Amino acid sequence: MKSFARATLVVATVVAVCFALLQVGGRVLFYQLHRFEDTVNAVFGPGFLVEGLQGRWQGLNPGIFADRVRLASGELIGLDFELDLMESLGRNRVVARRMTVADGRLVFEKAGGGWHLAGGSAGSGLDALALFAFSDEVWVRGRVFAREGRRTAALYVESWFINVGGGHRFSVSVQSEPNCADCAIQIEGDVTEDGPGAVRVSANAFSLGSELDDMLGLPDFEVALAGDWRRSADGNARARFDIELTRIETPASESTLAAALVAWSEGTGYRGRIDTLSASSGDRLLEFDGAGFFVPGDLGNPFADLWLPPFSVEDVATFATTALGVDHPVGRWLDNLAPEGRIDGFRVRFDGEGAAFVCRARDAAIASYQGVPEAQNVAFVAAGHTRAIRLDVDGYDIALAMPDLVGAEETYVQGGGSITFSFVSGNFGMRGERLWLDRGGTRAVADIAFSRPRGASHAHVAVDAKVDRIAVSDAGGYVPLAVAPGVRDWLRTNVRSGHLEDTRILFQGAVGPSDGPPRRHFEMAARVVDGVVDYHGDWPSASHISADLVVRGQETRLRGRARMFDMDIAEADVRVPSSGEEISLRLRSRADAAALLHFVRASPVLAAMPFLSDAWTGDGPIVVAAEMVLPLTRSGNDGVLPRDLRVEFDLEGTNIDMADLGLRFDAMSNRVRYEFPASLASDGLTGRLFGAPVRLGIESDAEAIRFAVEGSASVVDAYRLLGLADPGVARGGFDFDAAFEVFPGSEHPAELRIESDLVGVAADLPAPLDKRDDEASALAVSLQFLDDYVAVSARYDELSGWLHMDDGGIMAAALGLGVPVPMADAAQGRMVIAGGLDTFDVASIVSALGPADGEGPGFAWELRDFRIGRVEVGALELADLRVDGYGEGGEIHLTLAGRELHGSLARSGDAPWRLNVPQLNLPASPNDDPIAVDPAVIDRLFAADVDIGRVLVGEADYGTWRFRLRPVPEGIELHDVVAELRGLSIEATAPMLWSRDGTTRFEGTVTAGDLREVLPQWGFVASVESESFAAEGSVYWPGSPLEFDLATLSGDASLDLANGRFLDVEQGAGAARIMSLINFSTIVKRMSLDFTDVFGRGISFDRALANLSVTDGRARFREPAKITGTGLRVDIDGSVDFASGALDYTMVVTPPLHASLPWYAAFVAASNPVLAAGVLFGQQVLKDPIKRLASVNVVVRGTYDDPEVVPVGNASALAAGAEDRVIAEANPARDEPEATVAEQGETEE
C-alpha cells in the first residue's frame, strides 16, 4: 500500500512538474510567438502563410490570433482560436474552447474521381465534425469554393455552434447569392444528448447556382424546403419534410419534383413513408403512392432503403424520355428500347458504395437497339446496382429478336436463362448464360456475350448456339447480320426449305459502324435433310437435297446429292467464299434431254444460246458433267451469268425436235462440249433428219458458233418446214448444205445459209422458173436474224432479191425476175417486184394480191414495169401485157397496158375488184363460133365490178358492157348486167348465173328501136322495120355467157314489135340471112297469087306479139302469135327450129275484106265456082257478114330460106265454111275496127 502511494505521489509530482513547466514554458513561448512568424512560415513551406501572428494564454488554454492565414486549400481572416487543452487531451481530438473566423475561404477541387480540399490529401488528420460538435463556441463566416479546371463557384456560409453541458445549439445558413435573403437554406437546432431536441430546416428558393450545378453534374434547380425533427424525453423521434424542387433544367424540358415524407424512430434508426411523390416534365406527370424508406441508426455502416409501389415501366421511360430528350444518351436509349412491363417489389438501397436494387417484372418488352435484343412477353427477377444488372428469365410465349445481330423474329413456347448487364466506367456489357428456347420441337441453347466500350460506335458479340432440329425457313433468320452480306443472303434465301439437324453456330466479331474493316468469325455446321436450294432467282432450284452444310473461315460448302428438275444429281459440291460474291459448283448427272432443256431455259445459260427456241423439245438420255463459277450478284440487265462454266454432254441416241423450224433430229450420238459464254464444239454428231441420215458439226471461236448440216430432204419436207401448203408446183427430193452461225455477246445477228442444186426436183412454174428433175438449178438462201426482223436474200435461176420479215410477215422486199434487183427503200415498208414472166394466169395473181376474204398479202407492194408475155383469162389469152401498180393498206391499184386491152384493176379493202377497160380487143374465132370456156374457170373467177367501154371481137363491135361478177356456191353470178350491143339494149332483171354444171341462165329484157337498122348489124336482111322492139324472158343455154347460141337456147320469152311492117325482100339477094319467124314475102309468093294490090311493098302492122317456149333451140308458140294492123290480122301457131331453120307452123292471114274477097274468091273458085260467085255477090249484098270469110289458113313447112306453103282444106270445104260464117255473122261492117282492137287487147294481155 505504501509502495502504491509512493508511486502515485511520484507520478503526480512528475505530472505537476511537467504541467508547471508547460504552463510556464507555454506562456513564455506564446507571448513571444509574434517573434517566430517568419520561422513558422518557413517551417510550413510555400503553401502556408501567416500574417499578424500573436499568442496568448488563458488559464490552462493556449490561444492564437492571426490577421490572415493562407493555406493551400483556402484562407482564414481574423482567426481567433483558443484551444480547450484538457478536453482535447481527453477526446484525442482538436477541441476549441472558442474559435472565430471573421471571413474564411475554403476551396474544394475536383480531380480524379472525386472532390477534395485543394492542395491537400485524402488523409488529412483534422476531424472537422468533432471540432464543430465538441467545441464550446464556434463562429464561422466565409465562402466555400468549388473549382474544376478554370471554372469556380462559391457558396456563402454563416454558422455558429454552441455546445455546453451536453446540449448542442447551432445555426447554419448557406446561399449562392450573397445579397438574396430568400435564396438561403437555413438549418437551426437545439438538441440535448440522449434527451429532447428539435431541428428545423427551411428554404424558399435555394439554388446552388448554375456553375456549381454544372460542376456537380446536376441540373439547374430551385428548392423550397420546410421540415422539422423532434425528439421527446423518452427518446422517440419524428420528422416531417415537404420538399419541392422546381425549375429543374432537364435537357428537353423544365421539370419539377415534389415529395412529402414522414419518418419515425425505430430502434436506433428511422422508418418512414412517402405520402406523395410526384414528378412532372412537359406534359408528363409521374406519381407514386405508398412508397417508403428505412435508415438505420448505425452510423458506422450507414445505408438507406427505399421501396416503391408497383409501377409501369412504360410510364417511367416515357417521363424520362420527355425530360431528357432523345439527344441525351439515356433518353435516346429509353426512346429506342421503348421498354414496357409492370414492376413489382422494387427496392433500392443507398450506402457508401452507391445504390443497389431488386425487383420483379412481368409482361416486359423492349425493342432492339445497339445490339440489345428485342424481347416480348418476358417475366424475370432483376437485381443489380449502378454497375451491373442480372435478369433471371423464365417465361412462356416469349418473343425474341435481335435485328442488330440476326434477322429472326420468333415466338417460342417457352424460354429461360440468365442475362447480366454491366455498366463500368461508361462501358456496356451483356452476358447470356444457358439461354434456352423451345418451340414446336425445336430447342436451342446458346451462350451470348455482348460488349460495347465507352465511346465506341460498335459492339463485340460472341455467340455459341446449338439447335437440335430446325426448319431451313426458320434457320435463315439466325445467321448473324455481321456475316458477309453475300453469304448471309445466300444462306437465308437460297437454302429455302427442308430441315437442319444437329446445328452448331459460333460467332465472334464486331457489329455496328467501325473505323476499320470489321473483324468477325462465323462458323456453322449442320446436316441438310430434304432441302431445296436456289442458287439464285435466275437459276433453277435443286430439291431433295441430302448434304452436309459447313460455313467456316473463307467459304460455305454443301456436299451431297440432290435433284434438279427431273435430273438426279448423284454428286454435287457447292462452295460459297466468304466474300459472298460467287458460288462454285461441280456436278455429274445422267438426265433426259427434256429435263436438260428445261434447265437451260430456266437459267442464264440461255443468254449464251440465243438460237435455242422455246419450241424445241427433246427426249432420250444425256450424261452431263459440269463445273461452273456463278456470281451471287446480278450482272447488268441479263441476270446472273456464270463464268468458268464447262459442260460436257454425251448424247446417247437423243432426239431433238425443233418444232418451230420444222426440224427433228433423231438418234443423235456423240459428245458436245460447251464452255461459257460462247464455246461450243462437237467432232461430228450423227443422226437422222427428215428420215434420212444427217451429219451435224459444231465449232466456235471467240466471235461465233457455227453449225454445219449435211443432209437431204424432199419438197414435201421443205413445204412443211416453211409452214406452207403444197401448191403442187414442185416435186422430188434434193441434197442440201446448211450453215447456221450465231455470235454470242456481239451485236452481229445470227445467220443461216442454205445451198442446193435442186437436182431431183421438178418445178411446174411459169417460164423461166420451171425445171425438170434432172436439171440443176442453183438455190442459195441467206437469212440474218436481226433484233426486229429477219433479213433474207435469195437467188433461184433468174429470180433474185431480198426480203425483211418479222412475226407479222413481210416488212419490205425487192425482187427481180430476169432483171437486176430493183432499187427499193426498206424504210418505206413495201415489196417492189420488177421483171417479167412468159405466161401467167390472171386468176392466180388476183388471188395472191387480194383473196376473197380481203386480207391480202399483209404487206405493201409495188409492181414496177412488170411484163407478161401471155396472160390467161380463162379461155382468153392476152399477149404482151405490161402491169404497173401498188397495194397498201387494203388499197390495190393496177394499170394494165397491152395489145388487147388498156385499163385498170383496183380494189379497196374487202370490196370487190373494179375492172375498168375503155376498149377490149378480142380475136375472132376461125369459124366465127362462140368462144368455148371450161366451167372449171368458175373457181378461178373473182368478185369484180366490170365496166367495158367497147368490146371488139376481131372487127366486130360487141358494144358496151357493165356487170358485177359475184362468186356463189352454185357458180358465178353476173349482177346488174347492162349492155348496148349493135342497136340492142340488154338489161338483166335478175342475177345472171353461170353454174358449175356448165349452164348459163339469163332473165331480163332486150329492147331496140327500128329493126330495119338493127338486123343488118347482126348480119341479117332488113326484113322488118319497127318503131320499137322489146323482148323479155328467162332463158338458159349450155356453156358460158360467151357461148350464147339460139340453136341451144331453152326457156320462155315474149316478143313485142310496134308500128312496123314486114318488108318484101328478095331471097338470095345477098349473103345476109333473113331474120324472121315468118318470111311473109316468100310465103305469099309461094301461094302463086298476086297480092300486090293487097300488100303493096310490105305488110304493115300495128302490133306483133309472140310468147315462145324454147327447148334446145326449138321454139314453140305457147299461144298463137298475133300480128295486127289496120284491118289486118295474122295468127301463127306452131314451132320453129333455130338450129336447123325448120318451119312447122300454121298461119292464118286475114287482110281487109274489100281487098280479100276477089283473091279469096279466086282462091276458092279453083274448087267450087258456084261458091266463088256467091262470095262476089255477098260482097255487095251481105258485106259485113261476109267479111269474116276474108282469111287464108296455110301450113308452113320447110326452112327459113325455102319455106313450103300448103293451103288448109279444098275449095268446097272452104266455101261451105264461108257460107256458114256468113249466115252466123250478120253484123255491120263498121263494127270491124272495134273487134280488131279488142282482139289486139287480148293479145297484149
PDB file of N, CA and C in Angstrom, residues 787-846:
ATOM      1  N   ASP A 787     -32.542  -7.972-134.601  1.00  0.00           N
ATOM      2  CA  ASP A 787     -33.365  -7.794-133.397  1.00  0.00           C
ATOM      3  C   ASP A 787     -34.834  -7.636-133.737  1.00  0.00           C
ATOM      4  N   ASP A 788     -35.129  -6.848-134.781  1.00  0.00           N
ATOM      5  CA  ASP A 788     -36.517  -6.518-135.082  1.00  0.00           C
ATOM      6  C   ASP A 788     -37.075  -7.279-136.268  1.00  0.00           C
ATOM      7  N   TYR A 789     -36.229  -7.888-137.057  1.00  0.00           N
ATOM      8  CA  TYR A 789     -36.721  -8.578-138.237  1.00  0.00           C
ATOM      9  C   TYR A 789     -35.663  -9.554-138.736  1.00  0.00           C
ATOM     10  N   VAL A 790     -36.046 -10.354-139.721  1.00  0.00           N
ATOM     11  CA  VAL A 790     -35.138 -11.294-140.373  1.00  0.00           C
ATOM     12  C   VAL A 790     -34.889 -10.788-141.786  1.00  0.00           C
ATOM     13  N   ALA A 791     -33.625 -10.632-142.127  1.00  0.00           N
ATOM     14  CA  ALA A 791     -33.245 -10.188-143.472  1.00  0.00           C
ATOM     15  C   ALA A 791     -32.908 -11.417-144.299  1.00  0.00           C
ATOM     16  N   VAL A 792     -33.593 -11.566-145.450  1.00  0.00           N
ATOM     17  CA  VAL A 792     -33.419 -12.726-146.316  1.00  0.00           C
ATOM     18  C   VAL A 792     -32.943 -12.256-147.669  1.00  0.00           C
ATOM     19  N   SER A 793     -31.921 -12.909-148.183  1.00  0.00           N
ATOM     20  CA  SER A 793     -31.504 -12.710-149.568  1.00  0.00           C
ATOM     21  C   SER A 793     -31.493 -14.071-150.240  1.00  0.00           C
ATOM     22  N   ALA A 794     -31.973 -14.125-151.491  1.00  0.00           N
ATOM     23  CA  ALA A 794     -32.129 -15.412-152.156  1.00  0.00           C
ATOM     24  C   ALA A 794     -31.892 -15.261-153.650  1.00  0.00           C
ATOM     25  N   ARG A 795     -31.507 -16.390-154.253  1.00  0.00           N
ATOM     26  CA  ARG A 795     -31.355 -16.452-155.715  1.00  0.00           C
ATOM     27  C   ARG A 795     -31.754 -17.844-156.163  1.00  0.00           C
ATOM     28  N   TYR A 796     -32.646 -17.875-157.193  1.00  0.00           N
ATOM     29  CA  TYR A 796     -33.035 -19.126-157.824  1.00  0.00           C
ATOM     30  C   TYR A 796     -33.214 -18.849-159.301  1.00  0.00           C
ATOM     31  N   ASP A 797     -32.357 -19.469-160.081  1.00  0.00           N
ATOM     32  CA  ASP A 797     -32.394 -19.295-161.530  1.00  0.00           C
ATOM     33  C   ASP A 797     -32.354 -17.804-161.854  1.00  0.00           C
ATOM     34  N   GLU A 798     -33.391 -17.286-162.509  1.00  0.00           N
ATOM     35  CA  GLU A 798     -33.384 -15.879-162.890  1.00  0.00           C
ATOM     36  C   GLU A 798     -34.042 -14.985-161.834  1.00  0.00           C
ATOM     37  N   LEU A 799     -34.482 -15.581-160.732  1.00  0.00           N
ATOM     38  CA  LEU A 799     -35.124 -14.808-159.665  1.00  0.00           C
ATOM     39  C   LEU A 799     -34.104 -14.505-158.572  1.00  0.00           C
ATOM     40  N   SER A 800     -34.000 -13.232-158.195  1.00  0.00           N
ATOM     41  CA  SER A 800     -33.115 -12.830-157.113  1.00  0.00           C
ATOM     42  C   SER A 800     -33.753 -11.655-156.380  1.00  0.00           C
ATOM     43  N   GLY A 801     -33.323 -11.483-155.125  1.00  0.00           N
ATOM     44  CA  GLY A 801     -33.869 -10.359-154.362  1.00  0.00           C
ATOM     45  C   GLY A 801     -33.614 -10.509-152.889  1.00  0.00           C
ATOM     46  N   TRP A 802     -34.269  -9.629-152.126  1.00  0.00           N
ATOM     47  CA  TRP A 802     -34.137  -9.641-150.678  1.00  0.00           C
ATOM     48  C   TRP A 802     -35.490  -9.356-150.033  1.00  0.00           C
ATOM     49  N   LEU A 803     -35.637  -9.820-148.778  1.00  0.00           N
ATOM     50  CA  LEU A 803     -36.861  -9.605-148.021  1.00  0.00           C
ATOM     51  C   LEU A 803     -36.499  -9.302-146.576  1.00  0.00           C
ATOM     52  N   HIS A 804     -37.318  -8.479-145.927  1.00  0.00           N
ATOM     53  CA  HIS A 804     -37.249  -8.250-144.482  1.00  0.00           C
ATOM     54  C   HIS A 804     -38.566  -8.743-143.894  1.00  0.00           C
ATOM     55  N   MET A 805     -38.462  -9.670-142.922  1.00  0.00           N
ATOM     56  CA  MET A 805     -39.663 -10.272-142.351  1.00  0.00           C
ATOM     57  C   MET A 805     -39.604 -10.198-140.832  1.00  0.00           C
ATOM     58  N   ASP A 806     -40.778 -10.084-140.213  1.00  0.00           N
ATOM     59  CA  ASP A 806     -40.895 -10.215-138.769  1.00  0.00           C
ATOM     60  C   ASP A 806     -42.055 -11.142-138.469  1.00  0.00           C
ATOM     61  N   ASP A 807     -42.481 -11.189-137.213  1.00  0.00           N
ATOM     62  CA  ASP A 807     -43.557 -12.104-136.855  1.00  0.00           C
ATOM     63  C   ASP A 807     -44.854 -11.782-137.591  1.00  0.00           C
ATOM     64  N   GLY A 808     -45.008 -10.545-138.007  1.00  0.00           N
ATOM     65  CA  GLY A 808     -46.219 -10.170-138.722  1.00  0.00           C
ATOM     66  C   GLY A 808     -46.178 -10.481-140.199  1.00  0.00           C
ATOM     67  N   GLY A 809     -45.041 -10.927-140.716  1.00  0.00           N
ATOM     68  CA  GLY A 809     -44.930 -11.236-142.137  1.00  0.00           C
ATOM     69  C   GLY A 809     -43.851 -10.405-142.793  1.00  0.00           C
ATOM     70  N   ILE A 810     -44.030 -10.157-144.094  1.00  0.00           N
ATOM     71  CA  ILE A 810     -43.045  -9.421-144.875  1.00  0.00           C
ATOM     72  C   ILE A 810     -43.149  -7.936-144.555  1.00  0.00           C
ATOM     73  N   MET A 811     -42.011  -7.328-144.243  1.00  0.00           N
ATOM     74  CA  MET A 811     -41.962  -5.897-143.960  1.00  0.00           C
ATOM     75  C   MET A 811     -41.582  -5.101-145.207  1.00  0.00           C
ATOM     76  N   ALA A 812     -40.600  -5.588-145.939  1.00  0.00           N
ATOM     77  CA  ALA A 812     -40.131  -4.916-147.146  1.00  0.00           C
ATOM     78  C   ALA A 812     -39.401  -5.949-147.982  1.00  0.00           C
ATOM     79  N   ALA A 813     -39.364  -5.723-149.306  1.00  0.00           N
ATOM     80  CA  ALA A 813     -38.687  -6.671-150.189  1.00  0.00           C
ATOM     81  C   ALA A 813     -38.444  -6.007-151.535  1.00  0.00           C
ATOM     82  N   ALA A 814     -37.540  -6.609-152.286  1.00  0.00           N
ATOM     83  CA  ALA A 814     -37.270  -6.218-153.675  1.00  0.00           C
ATOM     84  C   ALA A 814     -36.897  -7.482-154.418  1.00  0.00           C
ATOM     85  N   LEU A 815     -37.662  -7.780-155.492  1.00  0.00           N
ATOM     86  CA  LEU A 815     -37.440  -8.993-156.272  1.00  0.00           C
ATOM     87  C   LEU A 815     -37.292  -8.618-157.732  1.00  0.00           C
ATOM     88  N   GLY A 816     -36.296  -9.233-158.363  1.00  0.00           N
ATOM     89  CA  GLY A 816     -36.099  -9.049-159.798  1.00  0.00           C
ATOM     90  C   GLY A 816     -36.186 -10.389-160.486  1.00  0.00           C
ATOM     91  N   LEU A 817     -37.077 -10.493-161.477  1.00  0.00           N
ATOM     92  CA  LEU A 817     -37.257 -11.734-162.221  1.00  0.00           C
ATOM     93  C   LEU A 817     -36.753 -11.512-163.636  1.00  0.00           C
ATOM     94  N   GLY A 818     -35.520 -11.990-163.862  1.00  0.00           N
ATOM     95  CA  GLY A 818     -34.902 -11.795-165.167  1.00  0.00           C
ATOM     96  C   GLY A 818     -34.300 -10.428-165.348  1.00  0.00           C
ATOM     97  N   VAL A 819     -34.341  -9.618-164.324  1.00  0.00           N
ATOM     98  CA  VAL A 819     -33.764  -8.276-164.366  1.00  0.00           C
ATOM     99  C   VAL A 819     -33.019  -8.071-163.056  1.00  0.00           C
ATOM    100  N   PRO A 820     -32.134  -7.076-162.969  1.00  0.00           N
ATOM    101  CA  PRO A 820     -31.475  -6.795-161.693  1.00  0.00           C
ATOM    102  C   PRO A 820     -32.498  -6.463-160.610  1.00  0.00           C
ATOM    103  N   VAL A 821     -32.106  -6.718-159.379  1.00  0.00           N
ATOM    104  CA  VAL A 821     -32.994  -6.405-158.255  1.00  0.00           C
ATOM    105  C   VAL A 821     -33.295  -4.913-158.255  1.00  0.00           C
ATOM    106  N   PRO A 822     -34.562  -4.526-158.273  1.00  0.00           N
ATOM    107  CA  PRO A 822     -34.879  -3.095-158.351  1.00  0.00           C
ATOM    108  C   PRO A 822     -34.458  -2.362-157.082  1.00  0.00           C
ATOM    109  N   MET A 823     -34.182  -1.065-157.248  1.00  0.00           N
ATOM    110  CA  MET A 823     -33.866  -0.230-156.107  1.00  0.00           C
ATOM    111  C   MET A 823     -35.138  -0.030-155.265  1.00  0.00           C
ATOM    112  N   ALA A 824     -34.990  -0.220-153.948  1.00  0.00           N
ATOM    113  CA  ALA A 824     -36.141  -0.058-153.059  1.00  0.00           C
ATOM    114  C   ALA A 824     -35.657   0.410-151.699  1.00  0.00           C
ATOM    115  N   ASP A 825     -36.426   1.287-151.102  1.00  0.00           N
ATOM    116  CA  ASP A 825     -36.113   1.805-149.766  1.00  0.00           C
ATOM    117  C   ASP A 825     -36.857   0.956-148.739  1.00  0.00           C
ATOM    118  N   ALA A 826     -36.087   0.211-147.923  1.00  0.00           N
ATOM    119  CA  ALA A 826     -36.725  -0.659-146.936  1.00  0.00           C
ATOM    120  C   ALA A 826     -37.552   0.127-145.932  1.00  0.00           C
ATOM    121  N   ALA A 827     -37.177   1.383-145.706  1.00  0.00           N
ATOM    122  CA  ALA A 827     -37.916   2.191-144.731  1.00  0.00           C
ATOM    123  C   ALA A 827     -39.347   2.449-145.176  1.00  0.00           C
ATOM    124  N   GLN A 828     -39.605   2.351-146.495  1.00  0.00           N
ATOM    125  CA  GLN A 828     -40.962   2.581-146.984  1.00  0.00           C
ATOM    126  C   GLN A 828     -41.874   1.397-146.719  1.00  0.00           C
ATOM    127  N   GLY A 829     -41.291   0.245-146.390  1.00  0.00           N
ATOM    128  CA  GLY A 829     -42.085  -0.905-145.977  1.00  0.00           C
ATOM    129  C   GLY A 829     -42.948  -1.477-147.074  1.00  0.00           C
ATOM    130  N   ARG A 830     -42.389  -1.728-148.255  1.00  0.00           N
ATOM    131  CA  ARG A 830     -43.163  -2.346-149.310  1.00  0.00           C
ATOM    132  C   ARG A 830     -42.295  -3.297-150.113  1.00  0.00           C
ATOM    133  N   MET A 831     -42.951  -4.212-150.836  1.00  0.00           N
ATOM    134  CA  MET A 831     -42.255  -5.145-151.711  1.00  0.00           C
ATOM    135  C   MET A 831     -42.305  -4.600-153.129  1.00  0.00           C
ATOM    136  N   VAL A 832     -41.132  -4.462-153.728  1.00  0.00           N
ATOM    137  CA  VAL A 832     -41.032  -3.973-155.103  1.00  0.00           C
ATOM    138  C   VAL A 832     -40.659  -5.156-155.981  1.00  0.00           C
ATOM    139  N   ILE A 833     -41.450  -5.380-157.047  1.00  0.00           N
ATOM    140  CA  ILE A 833     -41.239  -6.507-157.954  1.00  0.00           C
ATOM    141  C   ILE A 833     -41.068  -5.953-159.357  1.00  0.00           C
ATOM    142  N   ALA A 834     -40.018  -6.393-160.021  1.00  0.00           N
ATOM    143  CA  ALA A 834     -39.749  -5.969-161.385  1.00  0.00           C
ATOM    144  C   ALA A 834     -39.367  -7.193-162.200  1.00  0.00           C
ATOM    145  N   GLY A 835     -39.435  -7.034-163.547  1.00  0.00           N
ATOM    146  CA  GLY A 835     -39.057  -8.134-164.427  1.00  0.00           C
ATOM    147  C   GLY A 835     -40.238  -8.614-165.212  1.00  0.00           C
ATOM    148  N   GLY A 836     -40.367  -9.923-165.351  1.00  0.00           N
ATOM    149  CA  GLY A 836     -41.465 -10.437-166.127  1.00  0.00           C
ATOM    150  C   GLY A 836     -41.518 -11.942-166.150  1.00  0.00           C
ATOM    151  N   LEU A 837     -42.652 -12.450-166.705  1.00  0.00           N
ATOM    152  CA  LEU A 837     -42.896 -13.878-166.868  1.00  0.00           C
ATOM    153  C   LEU A 837     -43.325 -14.144-168.288  1.00  0.00           C
ATOM    154  N   ASP A 838     -43.081 -15.358-168.753  1.00  0.00           N
ATOM    155  CA  ASP A 838     -43.524 -15.708-170.099  1.00  0.00           C
ATOM    156  C   ASP A 838     -45.032 -15.877-170.140  1.00  0.00           C
ATOM    157  N   THR A 839     -45.581 -16.575-169.159  1.00  0.00           N
ATOM    158  CA  THR A 839     -47.030 -16.793-169.110  1.00  0.00           C
ATOM    159  C   THR A 839     -47.490 -16.611-167.670  1.00  0.00           C
ATOM    160  N   PHE A 840     -48.778 -16.288-167.558  1.00  0.00           N
ATOM    161  CA  PHE A 840     -49.328 -16.129-166.215  1.00  0.00           C
ATOM    162  C   PHE A 840     -50.838 -16.224-166.287  1.00  0.00           C
ATOM    163  N   ASP A 841     -51.413 -16.765-165.212  1.00  0.00           N
ATOM    164  CA  ASP A 841     -52.861 -16.881-165.074  1.00  0.00           C
ATOM    165  C   ASP A 841     -53.339 -15.728-164.215  1.00  0.00           C
ATOM    166  N   VAL A 842     -54.192 -14.873-164.756  1.00  0.00           N
ATOM    167  CA  VAL A 842     -54.606 -13.679-164.021  1.00  0.00           C
ATOM    168  C   VAL A 842     -55.338 -14.034-162.733  1.00  0.00           C
ATOM    169  N   ALA A 843     -56.057 -15.167-162.735  1.00  0.00           N
ATOM    170  CA  ALA A 843     -56.748 -15.553-161.508  1.00  0.00           C
ATOM    171  C   ALA A 843     -55.772 -15.819-160.384  1.00  0.00           C
ATOM    172  N   SER A 844     -54.615 -16.355-160.716  1.00  0.00           N
ATOM    173  CA  SER A 844     -53.621 -16.649-159.682  1.00  0.00           C
ATOM    174  C   SER A 844     -53.070 -15.373-159.078  1.00  0.00           C
ATOM    175  N   ILE A 845     -52.725 -14.402-159.915  1.00  0.00           N
ATOM    176  CA  ILE A 845     -52.168 -13.160-159.375  1.00  0.00           C
ATOM    177  C   ILE A 845     -53.215 -12.386-158.598  1.00  0.00           C
ATOM    178  N   VAL A 846     -54.476 -12.418-159.074  1.00  0.00           N
ATOM    179  CA  VAL A 846     -55.523 -11.721-158.329  1.00  0.00           C
ATOM    180  C   VAL A 846     -55.731 -12.384-156.976  1.00  0.00           C
TER     181      VAL A 846
END
